[in-house]
PDB file of C-alpha atoms in Angstrom:
ATOM      1  CA  UNK A   1      29.430 -10.428  -7.594  1.00 69.00           C
ATOM      2  CA  UNK A   2      32.966 -10.888  -8.785  1.00 76.00           C
ATOM      3  CA  UNK A   3      36.361 -10.037  -7.327  1.00 77.00           C
ATOM      4  CA  UNK A   4      38.864  -9.375 -10.112  1.00 81.00           C
ATOM      5  CA  UNK A   5      42.546  -8.548  -9.670  1.00 81.00           C
ATOM      6  CA  UNK A   6      45.070  -7.487 -12.293  1.00 82.00           C
ATOM      7  CA  UNK A   7      48.870  -7.541 -12.235  1.00 84.00           C
ATOM      8  CA  UNK A   8      51.140  -5.480 -14.464  1.00 86.00           C
ATOM      9  CA  UNK A   9      53.502  -8.396 -14.911  1.00 86.00           C
ATOM     10  CA  UNK A  10      52.576 -11.700 -16.589  1.00 85.00           C
ATOM     11  CA  UNK A  11      52.221 -14.542 -14.070  1.00 82.00           C
ATOM     12  CA  UNK A  12      52.808 -12.007 -11.301  1.00 84.00           C
ATOM     13  CA  UNK A  13      50.498 -13.673  -8.806  1.00 85.00           C
ATOM     14  CA  UNK A  14      51.878 -16.390  -6.574  1.00 86.00           C
ATOM     15  CA  UNK A  15      50.175 -19.239  -4.734  1.00 85.00           C
ATOM     16  CA  UNK A  16      50.237 -17.088  -1.596  1.00 85.00           C
ATOM     17  CA  UNK A  17      48.310 -14.404  -3.468  1.00 84.00           C
ATOM     18  CA  UNK A  18      45.691 -16.977  -4.434  1.00 83.00           C
ATOM     19  CA  UNK A  19      45.305 -18.185  -0.856  1.00 85.00           C
ATOM     20  CA  UNK A  20      44.966 -14.583   0.369  1.00 84.00           C
ATOM     21  CA  UNK A  21      42.345 -13.701  -2.266  1.00 81.00           C
ATOM     22  CA  UNK A  22      40.405 -16.882  -1.470  1.00 81.00           C
ATOM     23  CA  UNK A  23      40.327 -15.969   2.228  1.00 81.00           C
ATOM     24  CA  UNK A  24      39.304 -12.353   1.513  1.00 81.00           C
ATOM     25  CA  UNK A  25      36.624 -13.305  -1.017  1.00 81.00           C
ATOM     26  CA  UNK A  26      35.028 -15.641   1.513  1.00 77.00           C
ATOM     27  CA  UNK A  27      34.812 -12.827   4.056  1.00 77.00           C
ATOM     28  CA  UNK A  28      33.424 -10.420   1.431  1.00 79.00           C
ATOM     29  CA  UNK A  29      30.809 -12.962   0.363  1.00 77.00           C
ATOM     30  CA  UNK A  30      29.654 -13.389   3.965  1.00 70.00           C
ATOM     31  CA  UNK A  31      29.410  -9.615   4.434  1.00 73.00           C
ATOM     32  CA  UNK A  32      27.441  -9.170   1.192  1.00 74.00           C
ATOM     33  CA  UNK A  33      25.092 -12.011   2.140  1.00 70.00           C
ATOM     34  CA  UNK A  34      24.500 -10.473   5.564  1.00 66.00           C
ATOM     35  CA  UNK A  35      23.719  -7.116   3.944  1.00 64.00           C
ATOM     36  CA  UNK A  36      21.247  -8.726   1.530  1.00 62.00           C
ATOM     37  CA  UNK A  37      19.526 -10.631   4.344  1.00 54.00           C
ATOM     38  CA  UNK A  38      19.357  -7.480   6.476  1.00 54.00           C
ATOM     39  CA  UNK A  39      17.820  -5.449   3.648  1.00 59.00           C
ATOM     40  CA  UNK A  40      15.311  -8.191   2.852  1.00 59.00           C
ATOM     41  CA  UNK A  41      14.337  -8.451   6.517  1.00 52.00           C
ATOM     42  CA  UNK A  42      13.916  -4.693   6.721  1.00 56.00           C
ATOM     43  CA  UNK A  43      11.767  -4.659   3.589  1.00 56.00           C
ATOM     44  CA  UNK A  44       9.657  -7.582   4.833  1.00 53.00           C
ATOM     45  CA  UNK A  45       9.029  -5.767   8.124  1.00 63.00           C
ATOM     46  CA  UNK A  46       7.308  -2.871   6.314  1.00 80.00           C
ATOM     47  CA  UNK A  47       5.540  -4.864   3.562  1.00 92.00           C
ATOM     48  CA  UNK A  48       2.183  -6.637   3.604  1.00 93.00           C
ATOM     49  CA  UNK A  49       2.924 -10.192   2.445  1.00 92.00           C
ATOM     50  CA  UNK A  50      -0.406 -10.664   0.633  1.00 95.00           C
ATOM     51  CA  UNK A  51      -0.708  -7.497  -1.467  1.00 95.00           C
ATOM     52  CA  UNK A  52       2.915  -6.339  -1.558  1.00 93.00           C
ATOM     53  CA  UNK A  53       1.813  -2.897  -0.351  1.00 95.00           C
ATOM     54  CA  UNK A  54       3.522  -1.133   2.548  1.00 94.00           C
ATOM     55  CA  UNK A  55       2.067  -2.012   5.943  1.00 93.00           C
ATOM     56  CA  UNK A  56       1.093   0.072   8.976  1.00 91.00           C
ATOM     57  CA  UNK A  57       4.670   0.063  10.332  1.00 90.00           C
ATOM     58  CA  UNK A  58       5.752   1.970   7.228  1.00 91.00           C
ATOM     59  CA  UNK A  59       2.661   4.199   7.368  1.00 92.00           C
ATOM     60  CA  UNK A  60       3.319   5.410  10.906  1.00 90.00           C
ATOM     61  CA  UNK A  61       6.823   6.634  10.112  1.00 86.00           C
ATOM     62  CA  UNK A  62       5.906   8.063   6.707  1.00 91.00           C
ATOM     63  CA  UNK A  63       2.778   9.887   7.919  1.00 94.00           C
ATOM     64  CA  UNK A  64       4.678  11.655  10.677  1.00 92.00           C
ATOM     65  CA  UNK A  65       7.299  12.942   8.265  1.00 93.00           C
ATOM     66  CA  UNK A  66       4.693  13.950   5.683  1.00 95.00           C
ATOM     67  CA  UNK A  67       2.561  15.903   8.142  1.00 95.00           C
ATOM     68  CA  UNK A  68       5.628  17.659   9.558  1.00 95.00           C
ATOM     69  CA  UNK A  69       6.635  18.633   6.021  1.00 95.00           C
ATOM     70  CA  UNK A  70       3.130  19.903   5.246  1.00 96.00           C
ATOM     71  CA  UNK A  71       3.067  21.977   8.431  1.00 96.00           C
ATOM     72  CA  UNK A  72       6.437  23.497   7.586  1.00 96.00           C
ATOM     73  CA  UNK A  73       5.415  24.320   3.996  1.00 95.00           C
ATOM     74  CA  UNK A  74       1.801  25.222   4.916  1.00 95.00           C
ATOM     75  CA  UNK A  75       0.449  22.668   2.434  1.00 96.00           C
ATOM     76  CA  UNK A  76      -2.281  20.026   2.620  1.00 97.00           C
ATOM     77  CA  UNK A  77      -2.228  16.250   3.011  1.00 97.00           C
ATOM     78  CA  UNK A  78      -5.203  13.984   2.365  1.00 98.00           C
ATOM     79  CA  UNK A  79      -5.671  10.720   4.240  1.00 98.00           C
ATOM     80  CA  UNK A  80      -8.229   8.288   2.830  1.00 98.00           C
ATOM     81  CA  UNK A  81      -9.503   5.200   4.610  1.00 98.00           C
ATOM     82  CA  UNK A  82     -10.955   2.651   2.199  1.00 97.00           C
ATOM     83  CA  UNK A  83     -12.937  -0.486   2.999  1.00 96.00           C
ATOM     84  CA  UNK A  84     -13.702  -3.312   0.575  1.00 96.00           C
ATOM     85  CA  UNK A  85     -17.475  -3.619   0.998  1.00 93.00           C
ATOM     86  CA  UNK A  86     -18.130  -7.206   0.020  1.00 87.00           C
ATOM     87  CA  UNK A  87     -15.083  -9.137   1.242  1.00 92.00           C
ATOM     88  CA  UNK A  88     -17.041 -11.182   3.823  1.00 92.00           C
ATOM     89  CA  UNK A  89     -19.664 -12.377   1.310  1.00 91.00           C
ATOM     90  CA  UNK A  90     -16.866 -13.316  -1.096  1.00 92.00           C
ATOM     91  CA  UNK A  91     -15.054 -15.253   1.636  1.00 93.00           C
ATOM     92  CA  UNK A  92     -18.231 -16.938   2.855  1.00 92.00           C
ATOM     93  CA  UNK A  93     -19.472 -17.857  -0.615  1.00 90.00           C
ATOM     94  CA  UNK A  94     -16.316 -18.623  -2.570  1.00 90.00           C
ATOM     95  CA  UNK A  95     -13.623 -19.142   0.078  1.00 92.00           C
ATOM     96  CA  UNK A  96     -10.751 -17.120   1.455  1.00 93.00           C
ATOM     97  CA  UNK A  97      -8.566 -17.704  -1.585  1.00 93.00           C
ATOM     98  CA  UNK A  98     -11.083 -15.755  -3.667  1.00 93.00           C
ATOM     99  CA  UNK A  99     -11.183 -13.080  -0.968  1.00 94.00           C
ATOM    100  CA  UNK A 100      -7.407 -12.779  -1.070  1.00 95.00           C
ATOM    101  CA  UNK A 101      -7.513 -12.356  -4.834  1.00 94.00           C
ATOM    102  CA  UNK A 102     -10.109  -9.606  -4.412  1.00 95.00           C
ATOM    103  CA  UNK A 103      -7.860  -7.796  -1.928  1.00 96.00           C
ATOM    104  CA  UNK A 104      -4.914  -8.057  -4.311  1.00 96.00           C
ATOM    105  CA  UNK A 105      -7.045  -6.755  -7.197  1.00 95.00           C
ATOM    106  CA  UNK A 106      -8.145  -3.722  -5.174  1.00 96.00           C
ATOM    107  CA  UNK A 107      -4.585  -3.114  -3.976  1.00 96.00           C
ATOM    108  CA  UNK A 108      -3.352  -3.095  -7.571  1.00 96.00           C
ATOM    109  CA  UNK A 109      -6.059  -0.628  -8.643  1.00 96.00           C
ATOM    110  CA  UNK A 110      -5.351   1.741  -5.751  1.00 96.00           C
ATOM    111  CA  UNK A 111      -1.595   1.655  -6.276  1.00 95.00           C
ATOM    112  CA  UNK A 112      -2.028   2.400  -9.967  1.00 95.00           C
ATOM    113  CA  UNK A 113      -4.440   5.279  -9.332  1.00 96.00           C
ATOM    114  CA  UNK A 114      -2.102   7.412  -7.222  1.00 95.00           C
ATOM    115  CA  UNK A 115       1.107   9.264  -7.984  1.00 94.00           C
ATOM    116  CA  UNK A 116       4.466   7.473  -7.555  1.00 93.00           C
ATOM    117  CA  UNK A 117       5.396   9.533  -4.490  1.00 92.00           C
ATOM    118  CA  UNK A 118       2.062   8.974  -2.697  1.00 96.00           C
ATOM    119  CA  UNK A 119       1.494   5.805  -0.691  1.00 95.00           C
ATOM    120  CA  UNK A 120      -1.206   3.154  -0.463  1.00 96.00           C
ATOM    121  CA  UNK A 121      -1.066   0.916   2.607  1.00 96.00           C
ATOM    122  CA  UNK A 122      -2.783  -2.335   3.564  1.00 96.00           C
ATOM    123  CA  UNK A 123      -4.210  -1.185   6.883  1.00 94.00           C
ATOM    124  CA  UNK A 124      -5.506  -4.580   7.916  1.00 86.00           C
ATOM    125  CA  UNK A 125      -8.325  -6.960   7.052  1.00 90.00           C
ATOM    126  CA  UNK A 126     -10.321  -5.380   4.240  1.00 95.00           C
ATOM    127  CA  UNK A 127      -9.097  -1.820   4.804  1.00 97.00           C
ATOM    128  CA  UNK A 128      -6.534   0.322   2.995  1.00 98.00           C
ATOM    129  CA  UNK A 129      -5.136   3.797   3.634  1.00 97.00           C
ATOM    130  CA  UNK A 130      -4.054   6.198   0.902  1.00 97.00           C
ATOM    131  CA  UNK A 131      -1.904   9.212   1.837  1.00 97.00           C
ATOM    132  CA  UNK A 132      -1.725  11.997  -0.757  1.00 97.00           C
ATOM    133  CA  UNK A 133       0.775  14.848  -0.503  1.00 95.00           C
ATOM    134  CA  UNK A 134      -0.187  18.443  -1.395  1.00 95.00           C
ATOM    135  CA  UNK A 135      -3.832  17.397  -1.746  1.00 95.00           C
ATOM    136  CA  UNK A 136      -6.651  19.718  -0.694  1.00 95.00           C
ATOM    137  CA  UNK A 137     -10.395  19.225  -0.240  1.00 95.00           C
ATOM    138  CA  UNK A 138     -11.452  19.601  -3.883  1.00 95.00           C
ATOM    139  CA  UNK A 139      -8.711  17.277  -5.084  1.00 96.00           C
ATOM    140  CA  UNK A 140      -9.638  14.765  -2.374  1.00 96.00           C
ATOM    141  CA  UNK A 141     -13.271  14.669  -3.472  1.00 96.00           C
ATOM    142  CA  UNK A 142     -12.279  14.202  -7.123  1.00 96.00           C
ATOM    143  CA  UNK A 143      -9.875  11.416  -6.178  1.00 97.00           C
ATOM    144  CA  UNK A 144     -12.524   9.736  -4.006  1.00 96.00           C
ATOM    145  CA  UNK A 145     -14.917   9.539  -6.951  1.00 96.00           C
ATOM    146  CA  UNK A 146     -12.104   8.365  -9.233  1.00 97.00           C
ATOM    147  CA  UNK A 147     -11.175   5.511  -6.883  1.00 97.00           C
ATOM    148  CA  UNK A 148     -14.801   4.421  -6.602  1.00 96.00           C
ATOM    149  CA  UNK A 149     -15.086   4.207 -10.368  1.00 96.00           C
ATOM    150  CA  UNK A 150     -11.709   2.492 -10.799  1.00 96.00           C
ATOM    151  CA  UNK A 151     -12.510  -0.297  -8.318  1.00 96.00           C
ATOM    152  CA  UNK A 152     -16.079  -0.809  -9.509  1.00 94.00           C
ATOM    153  CA  UNK A 153     -14.918  -1.154 -13.111  1.00 94.00           C
ATOM    154  CA  UNK A 154     -12.233  -3.707 -12.216  1.00 92.00           C
ATOM    155  CA  UNK A 155     -13.038  -7.105 -13.740  1.00 88.00           C
ATOM    156  CA  UNK A 156     -13.048  -9.765 -11.008  1.00 91.00           C
ATOM    157  CA  UNK A 157     -14.261 -13.276 -11.667  1.00 89.00           C
ATOM    158  CA  UNK A 158     -14.633 -16.403  -9.560  1.00 84.00           C
ATOM    159  CA  UNK A 159     -14.095 -19.398 -11.762  1.00 75.00           C
ATOM    160  CA  UNK A 160     -14.591 -19.082 -15.500  1.00 71.00           C
ATOM    161  CA  UNK A 161     -18.021 -17.483 -15.664  1.00 67.00           C
ATOM    162  CA  UNK A 162     -19.157 -15.813 -12.436  1.00 81.00           C
ATOM    163  CA  UNK A 163     -18.188 -12.158 -12.224  1.00 86.00           C
ATOM    164  CA  UNK A 164     -18.308 -10.370  -8.853  1.00 89.00           C
ATOM    165  CA  UNK A 165     -18.655  -6.605  -8.637  1.00 90.00           C
ATOM    166  CA  UNK A 166     -16.149  -5.070  -6.249  1.00 94.00           C
ATOM    167  CA  UNK A 167     -17.086  -1.885  -4.383  1.00 94.00           C
ATOM    168  CA  UNK A 168     -15.402   0.216  -1.723  1.00 96.00           C
ATOM    169  CA  UNK A 169     -16.440   2.775   0.860  1.00 96.00           C
ATOM    170  CA  UNK A 170     -14.127   5.759   1.321  1.00 97.00           C
ATOM    171  CA  UNK A 171     -13.703   8.373   3.999  1.00 97.00           C
ATOM    172  CA  UNK A 172     -11.307  11.278   3.453  1.00 97.00           C
ATOM    173  CA  UNK A 173      -9.765  13.761   5.877  1.00 98.00           C
ATOM    174  CA  UNK A 174      -7.536  16.697   4.948  1.00 97.00           C
ATOM    175  CA  UNK A 175      -4.681  18.187   6.981  1.00 97.00           C
ATOM    176  CA  UNK A 176      -4.863  20.742   8.529  1.00 96.00           C
ATOM    177  CA  UNK A 177      -8.632  21.386   8.079  1.00 96.00           C
ATOM    178  CA  UNK A 178      -9.800  18.105   9.624  1.00 97.00           C
ATOM    179  CA  UNK A 179      -7.005  17.546  12.122  1.00 96.00           C
ATOM    180  CA  UNK A 180      -3.369  18.285  12.871  1.00 94.00           C
ATOM    181  CA  UNK A 181      -2.182  14.732  13.561  1.00 95.00           C
ATOM    182  CA  UNK A 182      -2.319  11.313  11.950  1.00 95.00           C
ATOM    183  CA  UNK A 183      -4.619  10.021  14.698  1.00 95.00           C
ATOM    184  CA  UNK A 184      -7.051  12.932  14.303  1.00 97.00           C
ATOM    185  CA  UNK A 185      -7.180  12.528  10.517  1.00 97.00           C
ATOM    186  CA  UNK A 186      -7.720   8.779  10.793  1.00 97.00           C
ATOM    187  CA  UNK A 187     -10.599   9.288  13.221  1.00 97.00           C
ATOM    188  CA  UNK A 188     -12.352  11.709  10.854  1.00 97.00           C
ATOM    189  CA  UNK A 189     -11.718   9.505   7.815  1.00 97.00           C
ATOM    190  CA  UNK A 190     -13.009   6.449   9.687  1.00 97.00           C
ATOM    191  CA  UNK A 191     -16.252   8.216  10.637  1.00 97.00           C
ATOM    192  CA  UNK A 192     -16.817   9.462   7.105  1.00 96.00           C
ATOM    193  CA  UNK A 193     -16.086   6.045   5.643  1.00 96.00           C
ATOM    194  CA  UNK A 194     -18.749   4.400   7.823  1.00 95.00           C
ATOM    195  CA  UNK A 195     -21.191   7.197   7.034  1.00 95.00           C
ATOM    196  CA  UNK A 196     -20.707   6.546   3.328  1.00 94.00           C
ATOM    197  CA  UNK A 197     -21.029   2.780   3.821  1.00 92.00           C
ATOM    198  CA  UNK A 198     -24.306   3.265   5.743  1.00 92.00           C
ATOM    199  CA  UNK A 199     -25.644   5.655   3.098  1.00 89.00           C
ATOM    200  CA  UNK A 200     -24.829   3.198   0.311  1.00 82.00           C
ATOM    201  CA  UNK A 201     -26.601   0.366   2.181  1.00 81.00           C
ATOM    202  CA  UNK A 202     -29.613   2.582   2.748  1.00 78.00           C
ATOM    203  CA  UNK A 203     -29.690   3.532  -0.922  1.00 74.00           C
ATOM    204  CA  UNK A 204     -29.567  -0.116  -2.002  1.00 70.00           C
ATOM    205  CA  UNK A 205     -32.349  -1.006   0.441  1.00 67.00           C
ATOM    206  CA  UNK A 206     -34.554   1.808  -0.880  1.00 66.00           C
ATOM    207  CA  UNK A 207     -33.982   0.712  -4.476  1.00 67.00           C
ATOM    208  CA  UNK A 208     -34.900  -2.851  -3.552  1.00 61.00           C
ATOM    209  CA  UNK A 209     -38.141  -1.693  -1.895  1.00 62.00           C
ATOM    210  CA  UNK A 210     -38.946   0.443  -4.904  1.00 63.00           C
ATOM    211  CA  UNK A 211     -38.458  -2.478  -7.315  1.00 65.00           C
ATOM    212  CA  UNK A 212     -40.631  -4.773  -5.182  1.00 61.00           C
TER     213      UNK A 212
END
């Protein structure tokens, strides 16, 4: 920043003016620095340091406001819980640095696949939550399939040659049909996500038996 003063008369400022401005500018600089540090601290408190997505602290406050708005306007909100299926094998085989890159790749895909005013949150570990405003059941199902395709088509390589296919399991719950609170929606989405994960494992096992 800059502090600029003008005088109507040439050479109108005295040495006393300069001393006063120097003292004031120092105080202003300290206040501006404190404001910047405060804002950065506030932003850090609601941001996941790995992916740059909002974290659960931000989600809790945002979800409450969004559900209250939907109840007032009699609209729908979709909550999706997403789990990166193969993070543990990636970590175990290629190391946690590769796993972190996989999480960041998925985070980027999810953030790019939703509208600017919707949110995608790093929920913890290998899980994400997407909250979609004015989203009903049919839209939720279409978005679920879209996110599956977007993640699975994301190029992710370990080293120069080995490509790893990323997949996710998704459970969706819609307000108010599946629950009237964040906790109720999360419980339904969590159950549906694990049901989908189990069904996908079963399908892969059946295909393997069939090939053998």
